[in-house]
Every structure is written in C-alpha cells, then in structure tokens.
C-alpha cells in the first residue's frame, strides 16, 4: 500500500490533460511501440473525432523511484462543463490531483471548479504549468496566477510540456513524494467503491472499483450493497492498456471485476462492494447524485424499434450513469423515452452513441429544463414539468418556478461589456465583478438555467472572441412566467414540437419558429400551413408552398434504373425523418427552437 499512488488529472478543457497522460504512459513504459497513438486514453471513436474526453478512464503504470517500485493509478477526466459528474466520481477514488494549467491561457473557469471539487475531497494538489513550449506562453505571469489561486510556493509549480515531454520526470517524482499513499485497513472486511462500469457485449458488465478496505480475491463471493445482489468474482485484474487478470486486488488499489452481470441496472456507480459472508457495516458515502439539467424525448425513427431502443439505452446508461430515462408517449411520435442529460453536449453525445454503438436511428425532441408548476386548485403541491405536455392548462395554472444557476465567467477586461449584455439579454442579473488581474475579470450572474443550456456557450465564445470561460452551479428555483408554445402543421398540433418559453419572449419566438420550420421542412405535394399557438390563440403563421413537380415525373418512360436510384437516394435522405400525419419532419426541425438567432 505504501507503494500505491492514486491520482487524477484535472484542468480546464484543452489545457492538455489527455496529451500529458500519454506522456506519462510513454515515460513509464506502460505502452509498447505498437500500441502508441495520440490520446491513447480517449478510446471512444467519438472522443478522438471531437478531440474531447467524455468518459473518465483509469490506467495503471509502474515506476521505479529511488530503487523502489511504485504502482501509479491514473484516472483521466473530462473537462467539459457537461461532464463534471464524471470528474467528481474520479476524484473520489484518488488521493492526489495534477492540476494542469495552460501557460498561454492561464486559469479558466473549470480550472477553478475542478480544483474546488478536488479540495473538497482533500486531495493533494500538484500544480503543473503546461504547454510552456508555446511561443505565446507566459510562464512567469501564469505561475503567479497559480500561486495566488493555491497559496502555494512558486517552486511547487512544475513547468511542463505534453508536446515535448519536458517536466514529465519531475511530475512523476512529485506524484510519489507529495501524494500520500492510500490509507485503508487490509484486515477489515472488503469495502470497495464502484466508480465506473463498462458494458462489454462478450463478457457482460465490467465494474471498475477502488479497494478502500480489505482486499478482493478471485472467486470470492461478493455483495453489492445498494442492490443486495451477490456474485462470484469470476475475474479480477488491473487496468493496463488492456486488462491484466490477477488473483487479488489489495487495499488502496484500483481494478476491474467481471462476474457475469448481464443486467445494466444491477450495477450502480457509487455502490459499495463487500464480502458476502463477512460484509462491512458501512457503505462508502460521498457520491454526489447526478442531476440532469436538460430533458428531451428520444424516439426511434422506426416505431418497431422501441424495445431495441430501450435495451440500447439501458446498456448506454451502464456506461454513463448520468443518463436517466423514463418511458413516455407522444401523439405525433408514438412510444419513446423522456431523457435527462447533463447539458446539450451530453445530449448530442448520447444521440450519436446510440447511433454508432447500437445502430439505432433516433429523433430527439425539443429540449427543456425541469420546471415546477402549481395549480390554483392545489397551490401547495408542485407538479414536476419535464415535458411541455405536463404543463397544466393556463386557466388552471397558479404559478411556475424555474431553476436558476450562478454562472461564473472569467474573461479579458476588453470583453466585459459584450459579456454583460449577453447575460442581461438572457435574463441574468450580475451579482459580482472582480478583477483577478488588471486584464482578467471574474463576473458572477444569477441566470435562468433555461437560458444558458441551449446556445449560451456558443454565443459567449462569439462575443468574447474565445476569451471567456464559463462554469455554473444550481442555486434553486425562482418564480417565472412560462407559457407553452404549440406548433400546428397542416392544422394538426404536433406535440413533439411544443416548447416551454418565457412569456415575454413567446410571440417573438413563436414567429421565429414558424420561419425556421418553413426553412427546414421539405416541400411536399401540397401546401403546408405552419402555425404557432398559445392555447387556442394563433400567434404566427407561415406556409410551405407545394412542390411544383414530382421529382420522379421526368423519369417516366425513361431509364427505370435511374428512377430507382432516385428513389433510393430519397430513402437515404429520409433517415432522420418522422412522418407526422402526412408531413415529413426532419430531425433539425425538432431542434429549430434552439437555432433561432
Ligand atoms: P484536454 O482537453 O485537457 O484533454 O487537452 P488535450 O490533451 O486534448 O490537448 C488539447 C490541445 O492542446 C491538443 O491540440 C494538443 O495537441 C495540444 N497540447 C497539449 N499539450 C500541449 C503542449 O504541451 N504544448 C503544445 N504546444 N500543445 C499541447
Ligand atoms: Mg482530454
């Protein structure tokens, strides 16, 4: 145990966590020449393509320091604000953290929020000044910023470059010397914390855990405390680049477990594993519950795929404990699921993973946050509104409350004006403004969550020319004026297109939605009226004019194979479309409300 170190890497997005992790693996000889490729730990295709880390990953390295051999368990974490849940779980499994700060960008919003998470968990922080090879690096200034933030000595900050490998030796030394070994008692009954799980179609569910007390041996009969289920530890091992089976995983170490678990819901991230015969009395506390921020419907394009979609989502949920879903039905789309996501990026990723990993074609509906509504009849009983159709009729509605967040934005002083007007435009109220340095300002706002989950992040980037970083935390519910804007296509209300909108913006947004839908819905053989309505009142109207010619008409009598090709092309284009009544609605139309600016 004296020779184990569990640590994670935390940083603002793009400050170089994954790259530095690669260098640590190289330096400790944890990867062979053949296995080498960039951003080794980002092994989901999607992660590589987008250049972001979505899942946390654990990997074990061995390193000899002063003649003694150490086991280093590295947990790489994602940096995007949507995935802070993954970060908090990883942090709970560690004693120390490398805090990476980009020497050109300095401290950003998530540097601070992740640091707070680490400090709450009593982690030893090793500050790393990364990317010092960059011509635009400001090593002295940024070191000062770090010293101010942590209250540490300048000598504790390790200059490094994930690109050239500079400083990697110093980082490994610091991990061994500054991070304490795991505590824990080997003689106590087994107590291990599940901090991740992966679905493997061939081997069932793989559970990733950290042993807190006692040890786990191959073949041992174990129990998952939250579910009460018992299993045999058929295979246990450590996580190298591939899995390495072992006979025992000792106190303080990190490992994987395979025990023939097939059902996704049997494994709960945050649960405690113990010995079935002599169980521990204490479950491990301290896991934050995931709170979805954004809700949307996910429906199969083909209604027959509903059951398959359910199975796919269950498997995905196992790998991503932050996804929640319940069955729902829509008059327009049939059976599907109301899903809760951490944010819009998370929602996109789930949709893409369903398509890539499970071969499902799905439609996601207009997203919204979760509101509380009260009726005049029962003004003390809140109704949770996760779906526009759950909002009580305006005539019966007493009041609505919406979630607010405290937003923290760090930007350059030049952009304070534009950032402020954006926040005010989004119904925000400024609560604090602090100059961190003469050039860098921290702004705090109270702002409705609904205004920031959709396009806020993109707009912030635009108004600040990329020099703003952003983080948020919930601060509870406040009164709101909310209405449901319905959309009628061809005089038929399409429930999946309804959106919950602040009353002051409803007319404006209703009008823009009609215009946008007119652009997005393909023309058909007949005129399609598009109307926006609040209750029975039509607030806007557009018309999609009928197509003048049948696309296949000109092929009549001509080459039959050409006609078939055309039809096939149309079919392909149809992939992400749903037929509602006699109108075909493409996926983008369901997101139209988000793209109105
Ligand atoms: P993460 O989001 O924190 O995991 O960041 P990545 O490791 O994915 O790195 C973000 C970008 O910065 C990538 O384009 C890397 O190639 C680049 N990068 C990372 N470390 C360094 C470094 O030390 N020097 C330079 N010049 N670029 C780096
Ligand atoms: Mg990364």
PDB file of C-alpha atoms in Angstrom, residues 136-301:
ATOM      1  CA  UNK A 136       2.562  32.564 -26.642  1.00  0.00           C
ATOM      2  CA  UNK A 137       3.277  31.066 -23.199  1.00  0.00           C
ATOM      3  CA  UNK A 138       3.539  33.468 -20.248  1.00  0.00           C
ATOM      4  CA  UNK A 139       5.274  31.256 -17.687  1.00  0.00           C
ATOM      5  CA  UNK A 140       6.033  33.945 -15.061  1.00  0.00           C
ATOM      6  CA  UNK A 141       2.587  35.530 -15.083  1.00  0.00           C
ATOM      7  CA  UNK A 142       0.702  32.257 -15.120  1.00  0.00           C
ATOM      8  CA  UNK A 143       2.870  30.871 -12.311  1.00  0.00           C
ATOM      9  CA  UNK A 144       1.899  33.945 -10.281  1.00  0.00           C
ATOM     10  CA  UNK A 145      -1.781  33.282 -11.068  1.00  0.00           C
ATOM     11  CA  UNK A 146      -1.412  29.683  -9.858  1.00  0.00           C
ATOM     12  CA  UNK A 147       0.420  30.739  -6.707  1.00  0.00           C
ATOM     13  CA  UNK A 148      -2.361  33.242  -5.963  1.00  0.00           C
ATOM     14  CA  UNK A 149      -5.042  30.618  -6.517  1.00  0.00           C
ATOM     15  CA  UNK A 150      -3.476  27.829  -4.444  1.00  0.00           C
ATOM     16  CA  UNK A 151      -1.489  29.790  -1.927  1.00  0.00           C
ATOM     17  CA  UNK A 152       1.493  27.557  -2.726  1.00  0.00           C
ATOM     18  CA  UNK A 153       5.186  28.331  -3.274  1.00  0.00           C
ATOM     19  CA  UNK A 154       6.269  29.163  -6.823  1.00  0.00           C
ATOM     20  CA  UNK A 155       8.751  26.236  -6.600  1.00  0.00           C
ATOM     21  CA  UNK A 156       5.858  23.799  -6.253  1.00  0.00           C
ATOM     22  CA  UNK A 157       4.593  24.643  -9.738  1.00  0.00           C
ATOM     23  CA  UNK A 158       6.106  22.213 -12.241  1.00  0.00           C
ATOM     24  CA  UNK A 159       6.794  23.629 -15.720  1.00  0.00           C
ATOM     25  CA  UNK A 160       5.991  21.046 -18.372  1.00  0.00           C
ATOM     26  CA  UNK A 161       5.073  20.344 -21.957  1.00  0.00           C
ATOM     27  CA  UNK A 162       2.918  17.458 -23.029  1.00  0.00           C
ATOM     28  CA  UNK A 163       4.202  18.087 -26.513  1.00  0.00           C
ATOM     29  CA  UNK A 164       7.965  17.803 -25.903  1.00  0.00           C
ATOM     30  CA  UNK A 165       7.792  15.673 -22.754  1.00  0.00           C
ATOM     31  CA  UNK A 166       9.600  18.291 -20.696  1.00  0.00           C
ATOM     32  CA  UNK A 167       8.917  18.055 -16.956  1.00  0.00           C
ATOM     33  CA  UNK A 168       7.390  14.574 -17.068  1.00  0.00           C
ATOM     34  CA  UNK A 169      10.144  13.186 -14.802  1.00  0.00           C
ATOM     35  CA  UNK A 170       9.518  15.963 -12.261  1.00  0.00           C
ATOM     36  CA  UNK A 171       5.792  15.245 -12.339  1.00  0.00           C
ATOM     37  CA  UNK A 172       6.317  11.534 -11.611  1.00  0.00           C
ATOM     38  CA  UNK A 173       8.679  12.389  -8.785  1.00  0.00           C
ATOM     39  CA  UNK A 174       6.120  14.787  -7.313  1.00  0.00           C
ATOM     40  CA  UNK A 175       3.355  12.176  -7.570  1.00  0.00           C
ATOM     41  CA  UNK A 176       5.416   9.779  -5.454  1.00  0.00           C
ATOM     42  CA  UNK A 177       6.770  12.317  -2.988  1.00  0.00           C
ATOM     43  CA  UNK A 178       3.813  14.647  -2.493  1.00  0.00           C
ATOM     44  CA  UNK A 179       0.714  12.466  -2.878  1.00  0.00           C
ATOM     45  CA  UNK A 180       0.037  10.316   0.199  1.00  0.00           C
ATOM     46  CA  UNK A 181      -0.379   6.560  -0.252  1.00  0.00           C
ATOM     47  CA  UNK A 182      -3.930   5.249   0.216  1.00  0.00           C
ATOM     48  CA  UNK A 183      -4.954   4.730   3.862  1.00  0.00           C
ATOM     49  CA  UNK A 184      -7.353   1.829   4.390  1.00  0.00           C
ATOM     50  CA  UNK A 185      -7.021  -1.295   6.521  1.00  0.00           C
ATOM     51  CA  UNK A 186      -6.153  -4.607   4.828  1.00  0.00           C
ATOM     52  CA  UNK A 187      -7.531  -6.607   7.773  1.00  0.00           C
ATOM     53  CA  UNK A 188     -11.022  -5.174   7.668  1.00  0.00           C
ATOM     54  CA  UNK A 189     -13.839  -6.759   5.622  1.00  0.00           C
ATOM     55  CA  UNK A 190     -13.810  -5.886   1.940  1.00  0.00           C
ATOM     56  CA  UNK A 191     -15.086  -2.432   1.133  1.00  0.00           C
ATOM     57  CA  UNK A 192     -14.599  -1.299  -2.464  1.00  0.00           C
ATOM     58  CA  UNK A 193     -16.155   1.626  -4.283  1.00  0.00           C
ATOM     59  CA  UNK A 194     -17.539   1.270  -7.805  1.00  0.00           C
ATOM     60  CA  UNK A 195     -16.541   4.364  -9.726  1.00  0.00           C
ATOM     61  CA  UNK A 196     -17.212   3.280 -13.280  1.00  0.00           C
ATOM     62  CA  UNK A 197     -18.621   0.448 -15.337  1.00  0.00           C
ATOM     63  CA  UNK A 198     -18.425  -0.581 -18.956  1.00  0.00           C
ATOM     64  CA  UNK A 199     -20.698  -2.800 -20.976  1.00  0.00           C
ATOM     65  CA  UNK A 200     -18.833  -5.416 -22.942  1.00  0.00           C
ATOM     66  CA  UNK A 201     -21.068  -7.372 -25.341  1.00  0.00           C
ATOM     67  CA  UNK A 202     -18.966 -10.522 -24.929  1.00  0.00           C
ATOM     68  CA  UNK A 203     -18.065 -10.508 -21.286  1.00  0.00           C
ATOM     69  CA  UNK A 204     -21.036  -8.764 -19.699  1.00  0.00           C
ATOM     70  CA  UNK A 205     -20.592  -5.866 -17.389  1.00  0.00           C
ATOM     71  CA  UNK A 206     -17.142  -4.773 -16.279  1.00  0.00           C
ATOM     72  CA  UNK A 207     -17.095  -2.960 -12.970  1.00  0.00           C
ATOM     73  CA  UNK A 208     -14.241  -0.558 -12.200  1.00  0.00           C
ATOM     74  CA  UNK A 209     -13.564  -0.152  -8.484  1.00  0.00           C
ATOM     75  CA  UNK A 210     -11.145   1.102  -5.913  1.00  0.00           C
ATOM     76  CA  UNK A 211     -10.490  -1.071  -2.846  1.00  0.00           C
ATOM     77  CA  UNK A 212     -10.878   1.107   0.245  1.00  0.00           C
ATOM     78  CA  UNK A 213     -10.515  -1.541   2.989  1.00  0.00           C
ATOM     79  CA  UNK A 214      -9.718  -5.254   2.916  1.00  0.00           C
ATOM     80  CA  UNK A 215      -8.948  -6.957  -0.394  1.00  0.00           C
ATOM     81  CA  UNK A 216     -10.775  -8.754  -3.162  1.00  0.00           C
ATOM     82  CA  UNK A 217      -9.692 -12.179  -4.383  1.00  0.00           C
ATOM     83  CA  UNK A 218     -10.541 -14.128  -7.490  1.00  0.00           C
ATOM     84  CA  UNK A 219     -13.535 -16.404  -6.917  1.00  0.00           C
ATOM     85  CA  UNK A 220     -14.630 -14.587  -3.757  1.00  0.00           C
ATOM     86  CA  UNK A 221     -18.368 -14.353  -3.117  1.00  0.00           C
ATOM     87  CA  UNK A 222     -19.167 -10.671  -3.054  1.00  0.00           C
ATOM     88  CA  UNK A 223     -22.183  -8.475  -2.492  1.00  0.00           C
ATOM     89  CA  UNK A 224     -23.193  -5.128  -3.968  1.00  0.00           C
ATOM     90  CA  UNK A 225     -24.610  -3.249  -1.003  1.00  0.00           C
ATOM     91  CA  UNK A 226     -27.104  -0.911  -2.699  1.00  0.00           C
ATOM     92  CA  UNK A 227     -28.803  -3.665  -4.672  1.00  0.00           C
ATOM     93  CA  UNK A 228     -28.159  -6.503  -2.188  1.00  0.00           C
ATOM     94  CA  UNK A 229     -27.189  -8.792  -5.083  1.00  0.00           C
ATOM     95  CA  UNK A 230     -24.480 -11.420  -4.690  1.00  0.00           C
ATOM     96  CA  UNK A 231     -21.984 -12.619  -7.287  1.00  0.00           C
ATOM     97  CA  UNK A 232     -18.717 -14.510  -7.616  1.00  0.00           C
ATOM     98  CA  UNK A 233     -15.664 -12.507  -8.621  1.00  0.00           C
ATOM     99  CA  UNK A 234     -15.015 -14.664 -11.703  1.00  0.00           C
ATOM    100  CA  UNK A 235     -12.241 -12.433 -12.971  1.00  0.00           C
ATOM    101  CA  UNK A 236     -10.473  -9.529 -11.347  1.00  0.00           C
ATOM    102  CA  UNK A 237      -7.453  -7.637 -12.529  1.00  0.00           C
ATOM    103  CA  UNK A 238      -5.707  -4.349 -13.043  1.00  0.00           C
ATOM    104  CA  UNK A 239      -6.260  -1.927 -15.867  1.00  0.00           C
ATOM    105  CA  UNK A 240      -3.271  -1.656 -18.087  1.00  0.00           C
ATOM    106  CA  UNK A 241      -3.857  -0.549 -21.623  1.00  0.00           C
ATOM    107  CA  UNK A 242      -5.605  -3.885 -21.816  1.00  0.00           C
ATOM    108  CA  UNK A 243      -6.935  -5.781 -18.814  1.00  0.00           C
ATOM    109  CA  UNK A 244      -4.448  -7.842 -16.833  1.00  0.00           C
ATOM    110  CA  UNK A 245      -6.082 -10.614 -14.749  1.00  0.00           C
ATOM    111  CA  UNK A 246      -4.836 -11.006 -11.139  1.00  0.00           C
ATOM    112  CA  UNK A 247      -5.616 -13.235  -8.185  1.00  0.00           C
ATOM    113  CA  UNK A 248      -6.007 -10.429  -5.709  1.00  0.00           C
ATOM    114  CA  UNK A 249      -6.518  -6.662  -5.704  1.00  0.00           C
ATOM    115  CA  UNK A 250      -5.225  -5.206  -2.467  1.00  0.00           C
ATOM    116  CA  UNK A 251      -6.209  -2.312  -0.238  1.00  0.00           C
ATOM    117  CA  UNK A 252      -5.855   1.029  -1.959  1.00  0.00           C
ATOM    118  CA  UNK A 253      -5.540  -0.349  -5.473  1.00  0.00           C
ATOM    119  CA  UNK A 254      -7.803   0.102  -8.494  1.00  0.00           C
ATOM    120  CA  UNK A 255      -9.095  -2.801 -10.560  1.00  0.00           C
ATOM    121  CA  UNK A 256     -11.823  -4.299 -12.709  1.00  0.00           C
ATOM    122  CA  UNK A 257     -14.280  -7.073 -11.945  1.00  0.00           C
ATOM    123  CA  UNK A 258     -16.180  -9.398 -14.251  1.00  0.00           C
ATOM    124  CA  UNK A 259     -18.821 -11.581 -12.675  1.00  0.00           C
ATOM    125  CA  UNK A 260     -21.304 -12.419 -15.389  1.00  0.00           C
ATOM    126  CA  UNK A 261     -23.600  -9.499 -14.617  1.00  0.00           C
ATOM    127  CA  UNK A 262     -25.858  -9.010 -17.605  1.00  0.00           C
ATOM    128  CA  UNK A 263     -28.445  -6.534 -16.384  1.00  0.00           C
ATOM    129  CA  UNK A 264     -27.429  -2.922 -16.573  1.00  0.00           C
ATOM    130  CA  UNK A 265     -29.476  -1.886 -13.565  1.00  0.00           C
ATOM    131  CA  UNK A 266     -27.670  -4.250 -11.202  1.00  0.00           C
ATOM    132  CA  UNK A 267     -24.583  -2.057 -11.166  1.00  0.00           C
ATOM    133  CA  UNK A 268     -24.804   1.352  -9.578  1.00  0.00           C
ATOM    134  CA  UNK A 269     -21.869   3.648  -9.815  1.00  0.00           C
ATOM    135  CA  UNK A 270     -21.092   4.804  -6.290  1.00  0.00           C
ATOM    136  CA  UNK A 271     -22.188   1.490  -4.758  1.00  0.00           C
ATOM    137  CA  UNK A 272     -20.005  -0.424  -2.288  1.00  0.00           C
ATOM    138  CA  UNK A 273     -18.755  -3.966  -2.971  1.00  0.00           C
ATOM    139  CA  UNK A 274     -18.253  -6.129   0.101  1.00  0.00           C
ATOM    140  CA  UNK A 275     -17.727  -9.763   1.091  1.00  0.00           C
ATOM    141  CA  UNK A 276     -20.975 -11.752   1.023  1.00  0.00           C
ATOM    142  CA  UNK A 277     -20.180 -13.752   4.201  1.00  0.00           C
ATOM    143  CA  UNK A 278     -18.497 -11.114   6.347  1.00  0.00           C
ATOM    144  CA  UNK A 279     -19.840  -7.856   4.982  1.00  0.00           C
ATOM    145  CA  UNK A 280     -18.699  -4.442   6.108  1.00  0.00           C
ATOM    146  CA  UNK A 281     -21.255  -2.478   8.090  1.00  0.00           C
ATOM    147  CA  UNK A 282     -20.565   0.759   6.276  1.00  0.00           C
ATOM    148  CA  UNK A 283     -21.361   1.737   2.762  1.00  0.00           C
ATOM    149  CA  UNK A 284     -18.955   4.254   1.320  1.00  0.00           C
ATOM    150  CA  UNK A 285     -20.552   7.672   1.432  1.00  0.00           C
ATOM    151  CA  UNK A 286     -19.766  10.733  -0.557  1.00  0.00           C
ATOM    152  CA  UNK A 287     -21.056  10.240  -4.039  1.00  0.00           C
ATOM    153  CA  UNK A 288     -22.906  13.173  -5.450  1.00  0.00           C
ATOM    154  CA  UNK A 289     -26.210  12.279  -7.042  1.00  0.00           C
ATOM    155  CA  UNK A 290     -26.350  13.079 -10.719  1.00  0.00           C
ATOM    156  CA  UNK A 291     -28.785  15.814 -11.555  1.00  0.00           C
ATOM    157  CA  UNK A 292     -29.893  16.045 -15.122  1.00  0.00           C
ATOM    158  CA  UNK A 293     -30.203  19.614 -16.358  1.00  0.00           C
ATOM    159  CA  UNK A 294     -31.855  19.187 -19.738  1.00  0.00           C
ATOM    160  CA  UNK A 295     -34.746  16.941 -20.708  1.00  0.00           C
ATOM    161  CA  UNK A 296     -35.806  15.813 -24.154  1.00  0.00           C
ATOM    162  CA  UNK A 297     -37.699  12.963 -25.766  1.00  0.00           C
ATOM    163  CA  UNK A 298     -35.802  10.291 -27.680  1.00  0.00           C
ATOM    164  CA  UNK A 299     -37.897   8.321 -30.153  1.00  0.00           C
ATOM    165  CA  UNK A 300     -36.998   5.594 -32.616  1.00  0.00           C
ATOM    166  CA  UNK A 301     -37.396   6.707 -36.226  1.00  0.00           C
TER     167      UNK A 301
END
